[in-house]
Amino acid sequence: MTDERTPDMRAAAREYDDCGLCVLPIKADGSKAPAVRSWTPYKVTRSTPEDHDAWFPAGKAAGIAVAYGATSGGIELIEFEGTAIEEDLLEEVTEIMQASGLGEEWQAILTGWASESPSGGRHFRVRLEGTPVSGNMKLASRLARPEEYTLEEKQRLAEKPASRIVRVQIETRGEGGYGLVEPSSGTVHATGRPYRRIAGGPATIPTISAERLDSIHEICRMVDALPKAESPKTTGKALPPLPDGGLRPGDDFERRADWAKILDGIFSPVTTRGGITYWGWADGKGGVKATTGRGDADRLYVFTTSSEFLAETPYSKFGAYAHLHHRGNHKAAAAALRDDGYGSAPTRRRLSSVPAQAQPFSDGSSALDPGHAPDPQDGFEGGPQLRAVSARPELDITNEADGIDGVLALMGEGRLPDLYKRSGGPCWVYRDDNDDPVVQQLGSDNLRAYLADHVSSFILKRNPLTEQMEEHRELLMPKSCATVLGRKDWPLPLLRGVVTSPVIRPDGSLLESPGYDRATGLYLEPRVPLRRLQPQVTKDSLDRAKSIVLGDVLHDFPWVKPSDRANFLGALLTPILRAYFHGPTQMVAITATAAGSGKTLLKDILKYCYGTADTAWPENDTELRKSITTQLYGTGSPVVVFDNLPNGFVLKTSILSALLTGEHWGDRILGATGKVTMRNDRLWVVTGNALRTGGDNKRRILWVRLDPDCPDPDQRDGFRVGDLRPWLRANASTLVAALVTFVRAWLAAGAPIVRVRKGDYSEWASMMAGLLHYLGVEGWMADTADAENQDDEQQEWSLFLEMWRDTYGAEAVATGAVIKGLPNHVPRKGDEPPSANQLGIWLKARQGRYFGVHKVVMVVDSHRKQNLWRVDVHADRGAGRHES
């Protein structure tokens, strides 16, 4: 056995066989490969003495190996490579074993059956009690040093410089594995040196429990030196340094904090070796469970699944603090640390203030230069805010309940890219055939198709030949997808809306990176290629923007009054500011005296800048409600246009009144049983000739009126930009940059507002009044009197009450007398005058409401048992009284 010059291979095979081990022959060519056609049968059936006699004839050079696992009675090999021995890894592991309370078992393994390999490594065997042996495992590794590279590895690095060359330090051979044993020698190993027994033998292999062996594996993993990928969830997001040497609270905490204080009550130090501290439970039970100090970054690695931390995942000090005290919320953790005195005092960064750029192209001065091509959309400051998923996750769906839990877990871990939630469930955003963004609510088939693309799902099946469990590719069942969608909530980012241009966040910062913005829940899907904007808005850039928008694009439209141009510019700027203010906006009514006046061109300006969802005006209120719901629920365009309404159409429906005064819109989705609520964040636009209002819609409409005052207005020529549509196709990105420049300049000036009392629209109206005043554009909402002339009901009742007052003064009269006394002025429904009862109903619906300066007041005549009516005049002269 121990005679290396003349090894007796038959005797060795007999010794191993007598101890219940499965023996294999090994080729004597340095390959360490089995010298049988296939050794697979011996994974489950032990070789026989007859096999050994055939494999090891006298005088023939051969190596001998032992198959591990169940075929050898549940034996596992623990191997320390020669480099691990040279680097004292065995001594380090032994020290940790003793500190962990595993010294007795580990000493039994070291002396039970130990061998030395030709490369200087150590092989130790252990018998597992009461449970199957695991497969081969790599427990500890490190990166190879340059002087260790083989020619093949050097070539691989030359072809792929990012490749990692790894050297395994500690590994196991278990179920399905084998290992060479003594007295293999000579040409069996590439070095020509023999395998030597240095302690015990196959008859003295120690037997330990699965729990203790798992603990031994755990400690071997603790000396792994292979760099592990760090996650922002556990180490914090890598951020650029602060200007002027500033220090973030997390970075300051990383420098000043002590692991003992962070882990107090969870772990306590057990031993320190070579700068590495080994930690056990705070109560002193259970041995070593974690390490700190390994590597330059001083990360915490926990090797148990029973703690608050993820196992074998690097944690920075700041990441561990955030995990323990703020549920992994690094923002909240940083705020708490700042309150505790960590970090330098933060400097306030305004919208127009950014660090000076070293390279001239980044100053943004060419953003409004017509000859400057748009920058690639991934070149914005900060980069696209897309959720990157490092690897395609795997999901075991053998059990339906586990599969559903797994899908929800992947959602919660952020491993399903481009998937969001809103009222109604999970959704995604895509572009349709018209290049417009669409929000797609997921049904069962959509979710199943999505998971097929992004998740490697499988089921486990038992192989009847090998009795092994095998993975088979399988998709999540439709009923499982329906169960996921049937929840009331999902751990996904909330999609609050889609925007198609840079917009201002509620905090005044500029959202300009395409993709999902976690700060606002908005998804930026640019309609046009976005230009890189300069860090600060200069007077030259603002003047250039005014020249483009006011001097070129809007110059040649036949506005009725300056207020019409101001109103349209306010509407044009609204999508950029929509996330910055609360409350609804008025509907923009673009109307003209004749066809060909430019209404469609104004609509096209909105279309080329932001994209528009065009739809025809429905036939009735029911269809109008459905159309509104469809636009809010399915489209992502920030502007919705009801185009080409009939000539002289009256905007009178109560559905429109409800839409234009609410921040949210609720309705039942066609084909669904539940009701969904959506944010009313669109700019609503109607176009048509001679449009009018009725009912309560007068104050809900922002008028933009055109009057070319000529025959055949579509034949006009000589415009500054020529044909506007080709100009927009070529310069839409420049126009968007100019509009954004308007808003940024206003914000940099302190966002001054001009107070405008406009009911539900006051916040938007005041903000826009301030912005337009800052730009020098006057006339915003200065068309109140004209708007009343656009309202049929207002005009009709104003004249009626004025004639009533002139005829009867302040006298209270019956409705019949009014009809008889004012036959030519009483309001009508159709061609016939109303009856006394009908007029009474109309008056009750309008009592107390002013039409011009008049209002109707009901006077109860208790003597005659009837209602009389009079008209009061509003004539407040500063005393708070009204004439009656």
mmCIF file of N, CA and C in Angstrom, residues 558-560 591-594 597 705-710:
data_model
loop_
_atom_site.group_PDB
_atom_site.id
_atom_site.type_symbol
_atom_site.label_atom_id
_atom_site.label_comp_id
_atom_site.label_asym_id
_atom_site.label_seq_id
_atom_site.Cartn_x
_atom_site.Cartn_y
_atom_site.Cartn_z
ATOM 1 N N PRO A 558 -53.899 83.741 -37.828
ATOM 2 C CA PRO A 558 -54.803 84.906 -37.776
ATOM 3 C C PRO A 558 -55.580 84.955 -36.463
ATOM 4 N N TRP A 559 -54.877 85.246 -35.364
ATOM 5 C CA TRP A 559 -55.541 85.311 -34.059
ATOM 6 C C TRP A 559 -56.584 86.434 -34.066
ATOM 7 N N VAL A 560 -57.708 86.172 -33.419
ATOM 8 C CA VAL A 560 -58.713 87.222 -33.291
ATOM 9 C C VAL A 560 -58.196 88.329 -32.373
ATOM 10 N N THR A 591 -61.272 77.252 -32.463
ATOM 11 C CA THR A 591 -62.392 77.506 -33.372
ATOM 12 C C THR A 591 -62.035 78.628 -34.337
ATOM 13 N N ALA A 592 -62.738 78.670 -35.449
ATOM 14 C CA ALA A 592 -62.458 79.679 -36.485
ATOM 15 C C ALA A 592 -63.752 80.047 -37.175
ATOM 16 N N THR A 593 -63.645 81.093 -37.960
ATOM 17 C CA THR A 593 -64.824 81.548 -38.696
ATOM 18 C C THR A 593 -65.050 80.747 -39.962
ATOM 19 N N ALA A 594 -64.007 80.095 -40.476
ATOM 20 C CA ALA A 594 -64.153 79.360 -41.735
ATOM 21 C C ALA A 594 -63.124 78.249 -41.788
ATOM 22 N N SER A 597 -58.625 77.945 -41.845
ATOM 23 C CA SER A 597 -58.076 79.080 -41.094
ATOM 24 C C SER A 597 -56.808 78.721 -40.332
ATOM 25 N N ARG A 705 -59.226 81.406 -30.840
ATOM 26 C CA ARG A 705 -60.053 81.748 -31.999
ATOM 27 C C ARG A 705 -59.180 82.275 -33.140
ATOM 28 N N LEU A 706 -59.556 81.867 -34.340
ATOM 29 C CA LEU A 706 -58.867 82.314 -35.551
ATOM 30 C C LEU A 706 -59.873 82.976 -36.492
ATOM 31 N N ASP A 707 -59.444 84.058 -37.159
ATOM 32 C CA ASP A 707 -60.297 84.725 -38.146
ATOM 33 C C ASP A 707 -59.396 85.306 -39.235
ATOM 34 N N PRO A 708 -59.266 84.602 -40.370
ATOM 35 C CA PRO A 708 -58.384 85.096 -41.446
ATOM 36 C C PRO A 708 -58.952 86.316 -42.154
ATOM 37 N N ASP A 709 -60.269 86.541 -42.002
ATOM 38 C CA ASP A 709 -60.909 87.724 -42.592
ATOM 39 C C ASP A 709 -60.616 87.848 -44.087
ATOM 40 N N CYS A 710 -60.766 86.727 -44.789
ATOM 41 C CA CYS A 710 -60.554 86.745 -46.243
ATOM 42 C C CYS A 710 -61.243 85.538 -46.851
#
